[in-house]
Tab-separated table of C-alpha atoms and ligand atoms in Angstrom:
chain	number	residue	atom	x	y	z
A	250	MET	CA	-162.740	-175.033	65.395
A	251	ASP	CA	-160.690	-173.084	67.956
A	252	THR	CA	-158.721	-170.400	66.138
A	253	LYS	CA	-157.482	-168.596	69.262
A	254	ASP	CA	-153.820	-167.601	69.041
A	255	THR	CA	-151.386	-169.537	71.231
A	256	ILE	CA	-149.941	-166.953	73.627
A	257	VAL	CA	-149.055	-169.298	76.496
A	258	TYR	CA	-148.079	-172.955	76.099
A	259	GLU	CA	-146.440	-175.562	78.261
A	260	ALA	CA	-143.649	-178.081	77.774
A	261	HIS	CA	-140.814	-179.566	79.853
A	262	GLY	CA	-142.487	-178.332	83.046
A	263	ASN	CA	-142.162	-174.711	81.881
A	264	LEU	CA	-144.647	-172.109	80.702
A	265	TYR	CA	-143.681	-170.481	77.417
A	266	LEU	CA	-144.856	-167.059	76.268
A	267	ASN	CA	-145.319	-166.276	72.587
A	268	ILE	CA	-145.860	-162.509	72.391
A	269	THR	CA	-144.634	-161.580	68.917
A	270	ASN	CA	-143.658	-163.064	65.564
A	271	ARG	CA	-141.407	-160.112	64.710
A	272	CYS	CA	-137.626	-160.443	64.832
A	273	THR	CA	-134.393	-158.565	64.172
A	274	SER	CA	-132.895	-161.538	62.333
A	275	ASP	CA	-133.796	-163.991	59.625
A	276	CYS	CA	-131.902	-167.120	60.663
A	277	VAL	CA	-131.474	-169.915	58.137
A	278	PHE	CA	-132.451	-172.414	60.837
A	279	CYS	CA	-135.519	-170.518	62.126
A	280	ILE	CA	-138.509	-172.729	62.868
A	281	LYS	CA	-140.643	-170.136	61.029
A	282	ARG	CA	-139.064	-171.325	57.769
A	283	TYR	CA	-140.346	-174.872	58.017
A	284	SER	CA	-143.090	-175.047	60.658
A	285	ASP	CA	-145.906	-173.106	62.303
A	286	GLY	CA	-144.675	-173.840	65.799
A	287	VAL	CA	-143.333	-176.364	68.285
A	288	TYR	CA	-144.653	-179.238	70.432
A	289	GLY	CA	-147.845	-179.272	68.361
A	290	PHE	CA	-148.693	-175.633	69.144
A	291	ASN	CA	-149.317	-173.231	66.272
A	292	LEU	CA	-147.349	-170.103	67.256
A	293	ARG	CA	-148.325	-167.872	64.340
A	294	LEU	CA	-150.151	-164.886	65.800
A	295	SER	CA	-153.033	-163.166	64.010
A	296	LYS	CA	-152.124	-160.081	66.103
A	297	GLU	CA	-149.763	-159.281	68.944
A	298	PRO	CA	-151.564	-159.807	72.256
A	299	ALA	CA	-151.980	-156.862	74.639
A	300	VAL	CA	-150.355	-157.102	78.072
A	301	SER	CA	-153.821	-157.278	79.656
A	302	THR	CA	-154.709	-160.271	77.462
A	303	ILE	CA	-151.473	-162.064	78.380
A	304	ILE	CA	-151.894	-161.422	82.107
A	305	ASP	CA	-155.560	-162.484	81.932
A	306	GLU	CA	-154.493	-165.762	80.413
A	307	LEU	CA	-151.690	-166.273	82.947
A	308	SER	CA	-154.098	-165.485	85.787
A	309	GLY	CA	-156.151	-168.541	84.873
A	310	ILE	CA	-153.150	-170.866	85.215
A	311	GLU	CA	-151.797	-172.455	88.383
A	312	LEU	CA	-148.316	-170.984	88.056
A	313	SER	CA	-146.818	-172.920	90.961
A	314	LYS	CA	-147.037	-176.100	88.856
A	315	TYR	CA	-144.291	-174.782	86.580
A	316	ARG	CA	-140.552	-174.356	87.023
A	317	GLU	CA	-140.272	-171.088	85.126
A	318	ALA	CA	-141.996	-168.781	82.660
A	319	VAL	CA	-140.006	-168.245	79.475
A	320	PHE	CA	-140.345	-165.452	76.912
A	321	THR	CA	-139.655	-167.242	73.650
A	322	GLY	CA	-142.055	-168.297	70.889
A	323	LEU	CA	-141.894	-167.627	67.182
A	324	GLY	CA	-140.137	-164.252	67.314
A	325	GLU	CA	-137.831	-161.994	69.316
A	326	PRO	CA	-139.529	-160.989	72.595
A	327	LEU	CA	-137.416	-157.846	73.055
A	328	VAL	CA	-139.043	-156.084	70.108
A	329	ARG	CA	-141.740	-155.634	72.807
A	330	LEU	CA	-139.429	-154.628	75.654
A	331	ASP	CA	-141.961	-152.596	77.639
A	332	GLU	CA	-144.457	-155.457	77.514
A	333	VAL	CA	-141.756	-157.948	78.571
A	334	LEU	CA	-140.919	-155.714	81.541
A	335	GLU	CA	-144.552	-155.359	82.617
A	336	ILE	CA	-145.289	-159.076	82.368
A	337	THR	CA	-142.033	-159.963	84.146
A	338	GLN	CA	-142.974	-157.645	87.007
A	339	TRP	CA	-146.358	-159.330	87.253
A	340	LEU	CA	-144.905	-162.856	87.131
A	341	THR	CA	-142.315	-161.927	89.759
A	342	SER	CA	-145.063	-160.572	92.006
A	343	GLN	CA	-146.697	-164.019	91.719
A	344	GLY	CA	-143.460	-165.729	92.823
A	345	MET	CA	-142.699	-167.067	89.332
A	346	ARG	CA	-139.125	-167.399	88.094
A	347	THR	CA	-138.781	-165.799	84.674
A	348	ARG	CA	-136.391	-166.389	81.781
A	349	LEU	CA	-135.898	-164.548	78.520
A	350	ASP	CA	-134.746	-166.235	75.313
A	351	THR	CA	-133.343	-163.564	72.995
A	352	ILE	CA	-131.196	-162.964	69.948
A	353	GLY	CA	-129.526	-160.266	72.064
A	354	HIS	CA	-129.846	-157.163	69.869
A	355	ALA	CA	-131.237	-155.003	72.677
A	356	LYS	CA	-128.431	-152.435	72.512
A	357	LEU	CA	-129.194	-151.836	68.830
A	358	ILE	CA	-132.967	-151.648	69.197
A	359	TYR	CA	-132.826	-149.421	72.302
A	360	PRO	CA	-129.504	-147.549	72.173
A	361	GLY	CA	-130.535	-145.066	74.872
A	362	ARG	CA	-131.608	-147.635	77.466
A	363	ASN	CA	-129.846	-150.025	79.834
A	364	VAL	CA	-132.051	-152.969	78.873
A	365	ALA	CA	-130.236	-155.537	81.014
A	366	LYS	CA	-130.661	-153.426	84.145
A	367	GLU	CA	-134.321	-152.779	83.344
A	368	LEU	CA	-134.892	-156.519	82.948
A	369	ALA	CA	-133.111	-157.313	86.214
A	370	ASP	CA	-135.066	-154.587	88.029
A	371	ALA	CA	-138.303	-156.095	86.712
A	372	GLY	CA	-137.331	-159.453	88.230
A	373	MET	CA	-135.902	-161.367	85.260
A	374	LYS	CA	-133.678	-164.179	86.528
A	375	ILE	CA	-132.117	-165.799	83.433
A	376	VAL	CA	-131.257	-164.446	80.003
A	377	SER	CA	-130.522	-167.029	77.342
A	378	ILE	CA	-128.837	-165.434	74.341
A	379	SER	CA	-128.597	-167.079	70.929
A	380	LEU	CA	-124.845	-166.903	70.368
A	381	ASN	CA	-125.340	-168.922	67.208
A	382	ALA	CA	-121.791	-168.655	65.841
A	383	HIS	CA	-118.115	-168.550	66.779
A	384	ASP	CA	-117.407	-165.402	64.720
A	385	GLU	CA	-119.124	-162.447	63.092
A	386	GLU	CA	-118.844	-163.665	59.513
A	387	THR	CA	-120.507	-166.994	60.288
A	388	TYR	CA	-123.096	-165.184	62.416
A	389	ASN	CA	-124.032	-162.869	59.554
A	390	GLN	CA	-124.314	-165.804	57.157
A	391	LEU	CA	-126.505	-167.830	59.489
A	392	CYS	CA	-128.620	-165.109	61.086
A	393	ALA	CA	-128.860	-162.269	58.521
A	394	PRO	CA	-129.248	-159.673	61.309
A	395	LYS	CA	-131.126	-156.499	60.373
A	396	HIS	CA	-128.690	-154.212	62.226
A	397	ARG	CA	-125.003	-153.792	61.444
A	398	ASN	CA	-122.542	-154.890	64.126
A	399	SER	CA	-125.096	-157.244	65.686
A	400	TYR	CA	-122.603	-159.933	66.738
A	401	GLN	CA	-120.456	-157.476	68.672
A	402	LYS	CA	-123.466	-155.770	70.250
A	403	MET	CA	-124.943	-159.148	71.216
A	404	LEU	CA	-121.713	-159.969	73.065
A	405	GLU	CA	-121.779	-156.542	74.763
A	406	PHE	CA	-125.360	-157.186	75.853
A	407	ALA	CA	-124.212	-160.507	77.329
A	408	ARG	CA	-121.720	-158.609	79.505
A	409	ASP	CA	-124.537	-156.272	80.597
A	410	VAL	CA	-126.659	-159.266	81.601
A	411	SER	CA	-123.967	-160.573	83.950
A	412	LYS	CA	-123.243	-157.093	85.280
A	413	ALA	CA	-126.932	-156.674	86.098
A	414	GLY	CA	-126.802	-159.864	88.192
A	415	MET	CA	-128.870	-162.189	85.987
A	416	GLU	CA	-127.839	-165.703	84.997
A	417	LEU	CA	-126.424	-165.799	81.485
A	418	ARG	CA	-126.786	-168.644	79.015
A	419	PHE	CA	-125.527	-168.949	75.454
A	420	THR	CA	-127.141	-171.301	72.963
A	421	VAL	CA	-126.040	-172.499	69.538
A	422	VAL	CA	-127.678	-174.702	66.949
A	423	ASN	CA	-125.693	-177.774	65.975
A	424	LEU	CA	-125.002	-176.951	62.321
A	425	PRO	CA	-121.932	-177.917	60.234
A	426	LYS	CA	-120.852	-174.257	59.868
A	427	VAL	CA	-120.794	-173.702	63.617
A	428	ASP	CA	-117.582	-174.425	65.512
A	429	ILE	CA	-119.161	-175.741	68.698
A	430	ASP	CA	-115.848	-175.928	70.584
A	431	LYS	CA	-115.075	-172.274	69.875
A	432	CYS	CA	-118.601	-171.307	70.951
A	433	ALA	CA	-118.115	-173.276	74.178
A	434	SER	CA	-114.879	-171.321	74.778
A	435	ILE	CA	-116.707	-168.030	74.293
A	436	ALA	CA	-119.340	-169.164	76.804
A	437	LYS	CA	-116.568	-170.021	79.258
A	438	GLU	CA	-114.939	-166.630	78.755
A	439	TYR	CA	-118.295	-164.975	79.541
A	440	CYS	CA	-118.969	-167.314	82.519
A	441	ALA	CA	-122.192	-168.371	80.784
A	442	ASP	CA	-124.033	-171.682	80.763
A	443	PHE	CA	-123.843	-173.262	77.343
A	444	LYS	CA	-126.478	-175.220	75.490
A	445	VAL	CA	-126.277	-176.853	72.072
A	446	ARG	CA	-129.649	-177.273	70.393
A	447	GLY	CA	-130.404	-179.797	67.672
A	448	TYR	CA	-131.702	-178.649	64.310
A	449	GLY	CA	-135.045	-180.175	63.363
A	450	GLY	CA	-135.591	-178.612	59.934
A	451	PRO	CA	-134.751	-179.496	56.355
A	452	ILE	CA	-131.088	-179.671	55.331
B	72	SF4	S1	-133.698	-165.050	66.217
B	72	SF4	FE1	-135.074	-166.765	66.578
B	72	SF4	S2	-137.094	-166.042	65.841
B	72	SF4	FE2	-135.550	-164.671	64.996
B	72	SF4	S3	-135.097	-165.496	62.951
B	72	SF4	FE3	-133.570	-166.334	64.403
B	72	SF4	S4	-134.403	-168.288	65.085
B	72	SF4	FE4	-136.105	-167.117	64.145
C-alpha cells in the first residue's frame, strides 16, 4: 500500500500544494474536523515536506497542463513563509501562475516583515484570503484565531496585498451565522473578488 504523503494534487485544472497541517486558527468548519482531505486525497502529512522534496515532485509534472499552482491543503501555508517564497520563485521561473489561499494572519506571525511585498516579489499573482465573517465577534466565534486582533490584522494584510500589486480575493463559507451580503460589501470596499464556498461537513 502506498503511504506516501500527498504534497501535490490536482483538481479543477489546478495543481494544489499541501505543505503543512499547522494553522493559526481552529475554524468550526475546517475540513480537518470531519475528513482527512478533499477530492479523495488524504492530506494529513506524516511530516512537513522539505522544499527540495516539493520541487522534486513538481519537476516531474508537466506544469503547462495546469491553470495555476495553489498553496492550500489542510493547513495555513504561511506558517512556512520562507518555503512558500522559495517554491513560488521556482514556479514563477517555470512560467507557472501561482496563488496563495490563506487565513491572512501574516502580520501577526511575522510582525517585522512586509509579507505581501515579499510574496509579490517572489512572483505570487493571487492571494485569496478567508474573510470568513462580517465582523470580529462572528470571526472569533467561527475561527478561534490563536492571535488577538486577527480579524483587523487580516483586513490590514488584505490592503497590503492590493498595495503590492497582487490580485485579492475574499472567501466565506456559507454558514447561517455569516452575513453574506455584508461580506460581499466588505469585498467591494477592498476591490476584491468574492467567493462563497459551500460547507460540506456535519451540521
Ligand atoms: S484556516 Fe483553514 S486550515 Fe486553518 S482551521 Fe481554518 S479552515 Fe482549517
